Amino acid sequence: MFAGTIVFALINSFILILMAIGFNLTFGISGVANFAYGALYAYMSWTMLNLLHLPFWASAALSIVLTMISGAMMYRFVLLRVRGQALSEVIATFGIGLAILELFRYLGLVGFEYTLPVFWNESFMIAGAYVDIQRIAIVLIGLMLVLGLWLFTHFTSTGLAFRGIAQDERTALTFGIDSDWIATLSVSFGAGLAAIAATIIIPLGSIAPNEGYDVLIKALAICIIGGLGSTGGVIVAGFIVGFAERFTDTYIGSQWTMIVSLAAILLVLAIKPSGLFGQQKELEERI
Amino acid sequence: MSLPTALRVEDICKIFGRAVAVDHLSCEVRRGELLGIIGPNGSGKTTLVNLISGFLKPTSGRILYNGQDITRTAPHKIVGMGISRTFQMVRPFYRLPAYKNMIIPLYSPRVRQLAGGRYGDRNAVALDLLEEVGFERDANVAYKPAGTLPQGYLKRLELAKAIALSPDLLILDELFSGMSLAEVASIVPVIEKLRLAGKTIIMIEHRLKELFRIADRIMVLNYGQKIAEGTAAEVMESEAVKNAYLGSEE
Amino acid sequence: MKKRRERIDRGIKARSEDVYALCSWREMLYLAGPRLLPAAAFLLLPLFLGVYWQKVMISVAVFALLAISWDMLAQTGMISLGQALFFGMGAYVSGILNFYFGMPPWLTIPAATVLGGTLCTLILMPVLRLRGIYFSMVTLIIPLMLVRIIEATKIFGGTEGLSGMTPLPSTLTEIYLVTGVLLGVLFGLRRLMETDYGLVLKGIRDNDRSVTNAGINIYWFKTQALFISSTIGAFAGAFMTHVYMFVGMPVFALDYSILPIAAAVVGGSGTLAGAALGAVILVPLSEALRGIGGLRIVMYGLFLVVFIVAIPEGLFDYIQRKYHQKERWVEIDK
């Protein structure tokens, strides 16, 4: 049982990392806290549900692209107008997320029949526990995404521009990096990551507006614990919370898992308010 | 004859990521002295000010003020101990009239303490202070919204805010930049008056000519290190300084 | 010939700005009207309303209080996405005091107001050290997680909640209690924010470094603002516990977080009166729209986006401008 718990804890950790990494990417680069993140996650699955008559991979790819476009449009048409005003950014994204999720609730997108297909319906034994291929895929895709993101931000010019903006927007501007375009891309990529997460995680459960809120809360929790904007922080926090949740679930009771997350947040905030790996910029003005 | 030390910086370093902004710097300021700090852009002058005023914590080293270690003291407490500074980039409250901008420093615990536990009429004090730094009372400049004032006035507002805290050590970060010649000429007497009142002053400046006229001693920084120190004439003779400003031929 | 719109103060505004206002009734009315009229409406209206609309009015006042409490925080630079935390904390504290210790409402409400405010302040204090977004994220998460905890541990009645609280004597008592507090809080806080103390709080929002540089401990002032704000929210919660005679998980629901923000944004944040105005508009509107059910929240969401992008200053500012100034088209002459 212990070994099995570890396997499931590992999978749970990757689920959490997948959920949080898009939110974190957007914030890390453009400083936009996208509170519509959970809604984009749900939006992707809704689009895909409507496209299911297409072959699986085509519908998945198409809905991921559509979600990315909506993220970009959200930035262009709404966020751009309130850029730099923290209050307005938060309220605008929160309002958009709210409207999307509650619209889905109104349309009756609740229940077990609303789910996405699994890739491969088979399972086998690992360490004394049955694990289905879907869950293995989550781990593999999670690993690939983290690795891919690292390669992207370190070796491609767009990725390097991302990091430049993240470090110092003004200096990046002087090097001819279009910060609005990069911010659009960052929101769009964040949305894309949410969509990928949805594609592989939703088959394990079902689509529901509440799922959207849950994803947002989990992403926020992981980012707060790990430290906003730090990819390493997201991974470490994902593992800490993922393991803690799964072990509480097995040895104490499933209703206690949420308490573990809350306790972790409060503990981290009390000891190191900026998160495990978070670095608040010491001062904006350096020179 | 040597005056007691007001501020002593002992071997401090500040590293941002991989960039070394201040590199094993030590210096001293004596009570009542006016120390000028010059150096090319990015030489760590403002970082040094931020370290002294507590907005940044050094990577290593100590800062002593009147013999007391203030290295890790919170910025507002450092102000309470009598060190106040101006910012290079002024960010006043644009919608408020200039004199209302003065209310916040006048609200500080230090001002109340010095006034014997009472704040008094802050508006009147604010107007007096502003007049002292050259806000013409007849023209009602102090009543105009800060956002409508030219840069020179904003710099002077910044100075007035620092003076409002009745500091013993005043740090002026590029006060003269953005001011016209006439404005600088009108501010110099204000600074001299502060010196007569026994204040210790550190000035970071790019306007060397004006600075050399009033400074007792000059320290030159480059790449976070002290490359020269002495009177204005001594400093200007130094090879290292010439290289730093004009670029050395390598 | 080009034209531009020009705004100038009405004559009466200029005339009533100084002590001369005391010379004529008209000018005194001009000054006092906008303050007296809403106050009078709040105090007289309940006498003429039916029971249903009396309940709506209680709702209006409660959400106005929450919106004011939100605006107070926002003016100090803290954007809360979880007014439900304040509301729920007050509600549960007064519920517990009444249910387990049998304390009467006139004791539980003040006690829960102070205790709830203190608890919220203590929970959020670590976040005050960070700038901006952390505060919003933590305030969004904590109430939702507290719900799960109550659900999981089954404390304080678990999913069932606690019922059978002592009611207040009558609906009119309820209304006058809550509107009295609302008016007191509204005018009191508006005055407070105009004082030098309020100036320091607003200074923290605009430029916290400059305030620190004035030798002021911004964390201590933020803590005070947080306490004032959460106390107001906690009062609203404690009061509603006795109106519903019930306290349960719904007090931490998202509604109590969203509607106050929507009200403050629609009315105009930064004025406090705008927040109250927003509640006066949105709460009855949402009652009238009860028929469309779930779409109401969709509407709030869209309201938020539209107002924040298109009319960020809100309705109150617009009305105030119309009241004090007149506009006219003038030709631009070279």
Short mmCIF file of N, CA, C and O in Angstrom, two decimals, chain B residues 63-141:
data_model
loop_
_atom_site.label_atom_id
_atom_site.label_comp_id
_atom_site.label_asym_id
_atom_site.label_seq_id
_atom_site.Cartn_x
_atom_site.Cartn_y
_atom_site.Cartn_z
N ILE B 63 26.78 48.51 8.42
CA ILE B 63 26.64 49.96 8.37
C ILE B 63 26.37 50.44 9.79
O ILE B 63 25.48 49.90 10.46
N LEU B 64 27.20 51.38 10.26
CA LEU B 64 27.01 51.88 11.62
C LEU B 64 26.63 53.35 11.55
O LEU B 64 27.21 54.12 10.78
N TYR B 65 25.61 53.71 12.34
CA TYR B 65 25.22 55.11 12.41
C TYR B 65 25.36 55.56 13.86
O TYR B 65 24.73 54.98 14.74
N ASN B 66 26.21 56.54 14.11
CA ASN B 66 26.55 56.95 15.47
C ASN B 66 26.91 55.75 16.33
O ASN B 66 26.46 55.61 17.46
N GLY B 67 27.67 54.83 15.75
CA GLY B 67 28.13 53.67 16.50
C GLY B 67 27.12 52.54 16.62
O GLY B 67 27.41 51.48 17.16
N GLN B 68 25.92 52.76 16.09
CA GLN B 68 24.87 51.75 16.21
C GLN B 68 24.73 50.99 14.89
O GLN B 68 24.73 51.61 13.83
N ASP B 69 24.60 49.67 14.98
CA ASP B 69 24.50 48.88 13.76
C ASP B 69 23.10 49.03 13.16
O ASP B 69 22.10 48.69 13.79
N ILE B 70 23.01 49.57 11.94
CA ILE B 70 21.70 49.74 11.30
C ILE B 70 21.59 48.89 10.05
O ILE B 70 20.70 49.08 9.22
N THR B 71 22.48 47.91 9.90
CA THR B 71 22.52 47.13 8.65
C THR B 71 21.19 46.50 8.32
O THR B 71 20.75 46.49 7.18
N ARG B 72 20.54 45.92 9.33
CA ARG B 72 19.29 45.19 9.04
C ARG B 72 18.07 45.88 9.65
O ARG B 72 17.04 45.26 9.87
N THR B 73 18.20 47.16 9.95
CA THR B 73 17.07 47.89 10.53
C THR B 73 16.07 48.25 9.42
O THR B 73 16.46 48.51 8.29
N ALA B 74 14.78 48.24 9.77
CA ALA B 74 13.75 48.58 8.78
C ALA B 74 13.89 50.05 8.37
O ALA B 74 14.27 50.88 9.20
N PRO B 75 13.58 50.36 7.10
CA PRO B 75 13.76 51.73 6.60
C PRO B 75 13.07 52.79 7.45
O PRO B 75 13.65 53.84 7.72
N HIS B 76 11.82 52.51 7.89
CA HIS B 76 11.12 53.57 8.63
C HIS B 76 11.79 53.83 9.97
O HIS B 76 11.74 54.94 10.49
N LYS B 77 12.44 52.80 10.52
CA LYS B 77 13.14 53.01 11.80
C LYS B 77 14.41 53.83 11.58
O LYS B 77 14.79 54.63 12.43
N ILE B 78 15.05 53.59 10.44
CA ILE B 78 16.26 54.36 10.13
C ILE B 78 15.91 55.84 10.01
O ILE B 78 16.62 56.70 10.53
N VAL B 79 14.77 56.11 9.38
CA VAL B 79 14.32 57.51 9.29
C VAL B 79 14.09 58.06 10.70
O VAL B 79 14.48 59.18 11.02
N GLY B 80 13.51 57.22 11.56
CA GLY B 80 13.26 57.63 12.93
C GLY B 80 14.54 57.96 13.68
O GLY B 80 14.53 58.75 14.62
N MET B 81 15.64 57.34 13.26
CA MET B 81 16.91 57.60 13.93
C MET B 81 17.58 58.87 13.41
O MET B 81 18.62 59.27 13.93
N GLY B 82 17.02 59.44 12.38
CA GLY B 82 17.54 60.73 11.92
C GLY B 82 18.25 60.72 10.59
O GLY B 82 18.97 61.64 10.25
N ILE B 83 18.06 59.64 9.81
CA ILE B 83 18.64 59.66 8.46
C ILE B 83 17.49 59.83 7.49
O ILE B 83 16.55 59.05 7.51
N SER B 84 17.50 60.86 6.67
CA SER B 84 16.46 60.88 5.65
C SER B 84 17.07 61.17 4.29
O SER B 84 18.15 61.73 4.19
N ARG B 85 16.38 60.74 3.28
CA ARG B 85 16.95 60.78 1.94
C ARG B 85 15.92 61.29 0.94
O ARG B 85 14.72 61.30 1.21
N THR B 86 16.40 61.69 -0.22
CA THR B 86 15.49 62.01 -1.32
C THR B 86 15.65 60.92 -2.37
O THR B 86 16.65 60.21 -2.39
N PHE B 87 14.66 60.80 -3.21
CA PHE B 87 14.74 59.83 -4.30
C PHE B 87 15.14 60.52 -5.58
O PHE B 87 14.76 61.67 -5.84
N GLN B 88 15.89 59.77 -6.37
CA GLN B 88 16.32 60.29 -7.66
C GLN B 88 15.13 60.47 -8.60
O GLN B 88 14.97 61.49 -9.24
N MET B 89 14.27 59.42 -8.62
CA MET B 89 13.04 59.50 -9.41
C MET B 89 11.95 60.01 -8.48
O MET B 89 11.59 59.33 -7.54
N VAL B 90 11.43 61.20 -8.74
CA VAL B 90 10.39 61.70 -7.85
C VAL B 90 9.04 61.13 -8.27
O VAL B 90 8.72 61.08 -9.44
N ARG B 91 8.32 60.64 -7.31
CA ARG B 91 6.96 60.16 -7.58
C ARG B 91 6.03 60.76 -6.55
O ARG B 91 5.60 60.10 -5.62
N PRO B 92 5.68 62.05 -6.71
CA PRO B 92 4.79 62.67 -5.74
C PRO B 92 3.36 62.16 -5.93
O PRO B 92 3.08 61.42 -6.87
N PHE B 93 2.46 62.56 -5.06
CA PHE B 93 1.06 62.25 -5.24
C PHE B 93 0.50 63.32 -6.18
O PHE B 93 0.22 64.44 -5.76
N TYR B 94 0.37 62.95 -7.44
CA TYR B 94 0.15 63.93 -8.49
C TYR B 94 -1.14 64.71 -8.34
O TYR B 94 -1.22 65.87 -8.71
N ARG B 95 -2.18 64.06 -7.82
CA ARG B 95 -3.47 64.75 -7.77
C ARG B 95 -3.55 65.72 -6.59
O ARG B 95 -4.38 66.60 -6.57
N LEU B 96 -2.69 65.52 -5.60
CA LEU B 96 -2.76 66.38 -4.42
C LEU B 96 -1.99 67.66 -4.63
O LEU B 96 -0.99 67.68 -5.34
N PRO B 97 -2.43 68.74 -3.97
CA PRO B 97 -1.65 69.98 -4.01
C PRO B 97 -0.28 69.72 -3.38
O PRO B 97 -0.15 68.82 -2.54
N ALA B 98 0.70 70.52 -3.80
CA ALA B 98 2.06 70.29 -3.32
C ALA B 98 2.13 70.24 -1.80
O ALA B 98 2.77 69.36 -1.23
N TYR B 99 1.44 71.17 -1.13
CA TYR B 99 1.61 71.20 0.33
C TYR B 99 1.00 69.98 1.00
O TYR B 99 1.45 69.56 2.05
N LYS B 100 -0.02 69.36 0.36
CA LYS B 100 -0.60 68.14 0.93
C LYS B 100 0.40 66.98 0.84
O LYS B 100 0.35 66.05 1.62
N ASN B 101 1.31 67.06 -0.14
CA ASN B 101 2.35 66.05 -0.25
C ASN B 101 3.26 66.05 0.97
O ASN B 101 3.92 65.06 1.26
N MET B 102 3.30 67.19 1.65
CA MET B 102 4.18 67.31 2.81
C MET B 102 3.57 66.69 4.07
O MET B 102 4.25 66.51 5.07
N ILE B 103 2.26 66.44 4.01
CA ILE B 103 1.57 65.99 5.22
C ILE B 103 2.10 64.64 5.69
O ILE B 103 2.28 64.40 6.88
N ILE B 104 2.41 63.75 4.74
CA ILE B 104 2.80 62.40 5.14
C ILE B 104 4.10 62.40 5.95
O ILE B 104 4.13 61.83 7.04
N PRO B 105 5.17 63.05 5.49
CA PRO B 105 6.34 63.10 6.38
C PRO B 105 6.04 63.81 7.70
O PRO B 105 6.55 63.40 8.73
N LEU B 106 5.20 64.82 7.65
CA LEU B 106 4.91 65.54 8.89
C LEU B 106 4.09 64.69 9.85
O LEU B 106 3.97 65.01 11.03
N TYR B 107 3.51 63.62 9.34
CA TYR B 107 2.70 62.73 10.18
C TYR B 107 3.57 61.71 10.91
O TYR B 107 3.10 60.98 11.75
N SER B 108 4.86 61.66 10.56
CA SER B 108 5.67 60.55 11.05
C SER B 108 5.93 60.67 12.55
O SER B 108 5.94 61.77 13.11
N PRO B 109 6.14 59.53 13.20
CA PRO B 109 6.38 59.52 14.64
C PRO B 109 7.56 60.41 15.03
O PRO B 109 7.54 61.02 16.10
N ARG B 110 8.58 60.50 14.18
CA ARG B 110 9.75 61.29 14.52
C ARG B 110 9.39 62.77 14.71
O ARG B 110 9.82 63.41 15.65
N VAL B 111 8.56 63.28 13.79
CA VAL B 111 8.18 64.69 13.88
C VAL B 111 7.41 64.95 15.16
O VAL B 111 7.63 65.93 15.86
N ARG B 112 6.52 64.03 15.49
CA ARG B 112 5.72 64.21 16.70
C ARG B 112 6.62 64.19 17.94
O ARG B 112 6.49 64.99 18.83
N GLN B 113 7.57 63.25 17.92
CA GLN B 113 8.47 63.11 19.05
C GLN B 113 9.28 64.39 19.27
O GLN B 113 9.40 64.88 20.37
N LEU B 114 9.79 64.93 18.15
CA LEU B 114 10.62 66.12 18.26
C LEU B 114 9.79 67.32 18.70
O LEU B 114 10.29 68.24 19.34
N ALA B 115 8.48 67.29 18.36
CA ALA B 115 7.63 68.42 18.74
C ALA B 115 7.06 68.22 20.13
O ALA B 115 6.12 68.90 20.51
N GLY B 116 7.58 67.26 20.85
CA GLY B 116 7.11 67.04 22.21
C GLY B 116 5.74 66.39 22.27
O GLY B 116 4.92 66.71 23.11
N GLY B 117 5.49 65.46 21.34
CA GLY B 117 4.25 64.70 21.40
C GLY B 117 3.08 65.35 20.69
O GLY B 117 2.01 64.77 20.61
N ARG B 118 3.26 66.54 20.13
CA ARG B 118 2.16 67.16 19.41
C ARG B 118 2.54 67.35 17.95
O ARG B 118 3.70 67.55 17.62
N TYR B 119 1.55 67.26 17.11
CA TYR B 119 1.83 67.44 15.69
C TYR B 119 1.75 68.90 15.27
O TYR B 119 2.40 69.35 14.37
N GLY B 120 0.87 69.63 15.92
CA GLY B 120 0.69 71.02 15.54
C GLY B 120 -0.08 71.15 14.24
O GLY B 120 -0.63 70.18 13.73
N ASP B 121 -0.11 72.34 13.68
CA ASP B 121 -0.84 72.57 12.44
C ASP B 121 0.05 72.18 11.27
O ASP B 121 0.94 72.92 10.86
N ARG B 122 -0.20 70.99 10.74
CA ARG B 122 0.69 70.47 9.71
C ARG B 122 0.66 71.31 8.44
O ARG B 122 1.67 71.48 7.78
N ASN B 123 -0.55 71.83 8.10
CA ASN B 123 -0.63 72.61 6.86
C ASN B 123 0.29 73.82 6.91
O ASN B 123 0.99 74.13 5.95
N ALA B 124 0.29 74.50 8.06
CA ALA B 124 1.10 75.72 8.18
C ALA B 124 2.58 75.36 8.11
O ALA B 124 3.35 76.03 7.42
N VAL B 125 2.97 74.30 8.81
CA VAL B 125 4.37 73.88 8.78
C VAL B 125 4.77 73.53 7.35
O VAL B 125 5.85 73.90 6.87
N ALA B 126 3.87 72.84 6.65
CA ALA B 126 4.16 72.42 5.28
C ALA B 126 4.42 73.64 4.40
O ALA B 126 5.39 73.69 3.63
N LEU B 127 3.56 74.67 4.53
CA LEU B 127 3.72 75.85 3.69
C LEU B 127 5.02 76.58 4.00
O LEU B 127 5.72 77.04 3.10
N ASP B 128 5.38 76.63 5.31
CA ASP B 128 6.64 77.27 5.68
C ASP B 128 7.83 76.55 5.06
O ASP B 128 8.73 77.19 4.49
N LEU B 129 7.81 75.22 5.19
CA LEU B 129 8.93 74.44 4.65
C LEU B 129 9.06 74.63 3.15
O LEU B 129 10.16 74.75 2.61
N LEU B 130 7.91 74.64 2.46
CA LEU B 130 7.94 74.78 1.01
C LEU B 130 8.49 76.14 0.61
O LEU B 130 9.22 76.26 -0.36
N GLU B 131 8.13 77.15 1.40
CA GLU B 131 8.63 78.48 1.08
C GLU B 131 10.16 78.50 1.21
O GLU B 131 10.87 79.11 0.41
N GLU B 132 10.64 77.76 2.22
CA GLU B 132 12.08 77.72 2.44
C GLU B 132 12.83 77.16 1.24
O GLU B 132 13.94 77.60 0.94
N VAL B 133 12.25 76.15 0.56
CA VAL B 133 12.96 75.57 -0.59
C VAL B 133 12.60 76.28 -1.89
O VAL B 133 12.94 75.80 -2.97
N GLY B 134 11.84 77.37 -1.81
CA GLY B 134 11.64 78.18 -3.00
C GLY B 134 10.30 78.06 -3.68
O GLY B 134 10.16 78.37 -4.86
N PHE B 135 9.26 77.62 -2.95
CA PHE B 135 7.92 77.69 -3.51
C PHE B 135 7.40 79.07 -3.16
O PHE B 135 7.08 79.34 -1.99
N GLU B 136 7.32 79.95 -4.16
CA GLU B 136 6.98 81.33 -3.88
C GLU B 136 5.59 81.42 -3.27
O GLU B 136 4.62 80.98 -3.87
N ARG B 137 5.52 81.97 -2.07
CA ARG B 137 4.24 82.01 -1.38
C ARG B 137 3.26 82.93 -2.09
O ARG B 137 2.07 82.64 -2.19
N ASP B 138 3.79 84.02 -2.65
CA ASP B 138 2.89 84.98 -3.31
C ASP B 138 2.21 84.37 -4.52
O ASP B 138 1.08 84.70 -4.84
N ALA B 139 2.92 83.48 -5.21
CA ALA B 139 2.35 82.91 -6.43
C ALA B 139 1.50 81.68 -6.14
O ALA B 139 0.99 81.03 -7.06
N ASN B 140 1.36 81.33 -4.84
CA ASN B 140 0.54 80.19 -4.45
C ASN B 140 0.94 78.88 -5.13
O ASN B 140 0.11 78.04 -5.42
N VAL B 141 2.25 78.72 -5.39
CA VAL B 141 2.71 77.50 -6.06
C VAL B 141 2.39 76.28 -5.20
O VAL B 141 2.06 75.21 -5.71
#
